[in-house]
C-alpha positions as MATLAB code, in Angstrom:
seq = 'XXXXXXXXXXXXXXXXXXXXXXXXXXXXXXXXXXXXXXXXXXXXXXXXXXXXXXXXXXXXX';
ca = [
      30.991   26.019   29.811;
      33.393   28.125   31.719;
      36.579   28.135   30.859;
      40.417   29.807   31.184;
      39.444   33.058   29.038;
      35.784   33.643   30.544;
      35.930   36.825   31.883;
      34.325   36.927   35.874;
      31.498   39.154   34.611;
      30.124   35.997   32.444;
      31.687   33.425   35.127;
      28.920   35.446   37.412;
      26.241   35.831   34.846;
      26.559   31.874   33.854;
      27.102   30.458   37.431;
      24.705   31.573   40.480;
      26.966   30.083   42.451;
      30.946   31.871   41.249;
      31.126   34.492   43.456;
      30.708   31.944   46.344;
      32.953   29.389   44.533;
      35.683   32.191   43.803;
      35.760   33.801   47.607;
      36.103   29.926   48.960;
      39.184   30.312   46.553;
      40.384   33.174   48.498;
      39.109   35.856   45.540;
      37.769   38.406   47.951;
      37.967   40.787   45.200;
      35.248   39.310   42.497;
      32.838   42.441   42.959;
      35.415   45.006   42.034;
      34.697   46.801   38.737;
      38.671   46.030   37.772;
      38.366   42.476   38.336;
      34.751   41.571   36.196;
      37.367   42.251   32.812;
      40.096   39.462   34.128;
      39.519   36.384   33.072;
      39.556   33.428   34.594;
      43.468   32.672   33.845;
      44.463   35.933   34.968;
      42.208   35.883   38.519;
      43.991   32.482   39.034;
      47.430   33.637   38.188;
      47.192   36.583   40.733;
      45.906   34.886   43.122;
      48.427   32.014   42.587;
      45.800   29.316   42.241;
      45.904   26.181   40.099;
      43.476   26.779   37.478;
      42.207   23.377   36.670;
      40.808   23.201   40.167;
      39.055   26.232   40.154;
      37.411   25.466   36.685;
      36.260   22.079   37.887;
      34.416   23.503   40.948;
      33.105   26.193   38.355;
      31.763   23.579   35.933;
      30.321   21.444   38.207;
      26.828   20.740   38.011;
];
């Protein structure tokens, strides 16, 4: 399960889908070598997205 302190590296490692889920979200940025160490939380507060939503689209199955 993904959740608020997975870093993107793992998001993209445990989802075949996050970096498609993430750009929808408007994180253009998810390949950058800087961003793989944020987690979630902090990718969501930079990018001023609500955090529940973009777990939920995450964790869907």
């Amino acid at each position: 399960m993904i959740t608020k302190d997975t870093i993107i590296a793992d998001v993209i490692k445990e989802n075949q889908n996050a970096v498609a889920i993430l750009m929808s979200f408007g994180m253009g940025c998810v390949g950058c070598p800087s961003s793989q160490m944020e987690t979630i939380e902090q990718a969501c507060s930079i990018h001023g997205l609500e955090l529940e939503e973009v777990l939920a689209k995450l964790n869907e199955k």
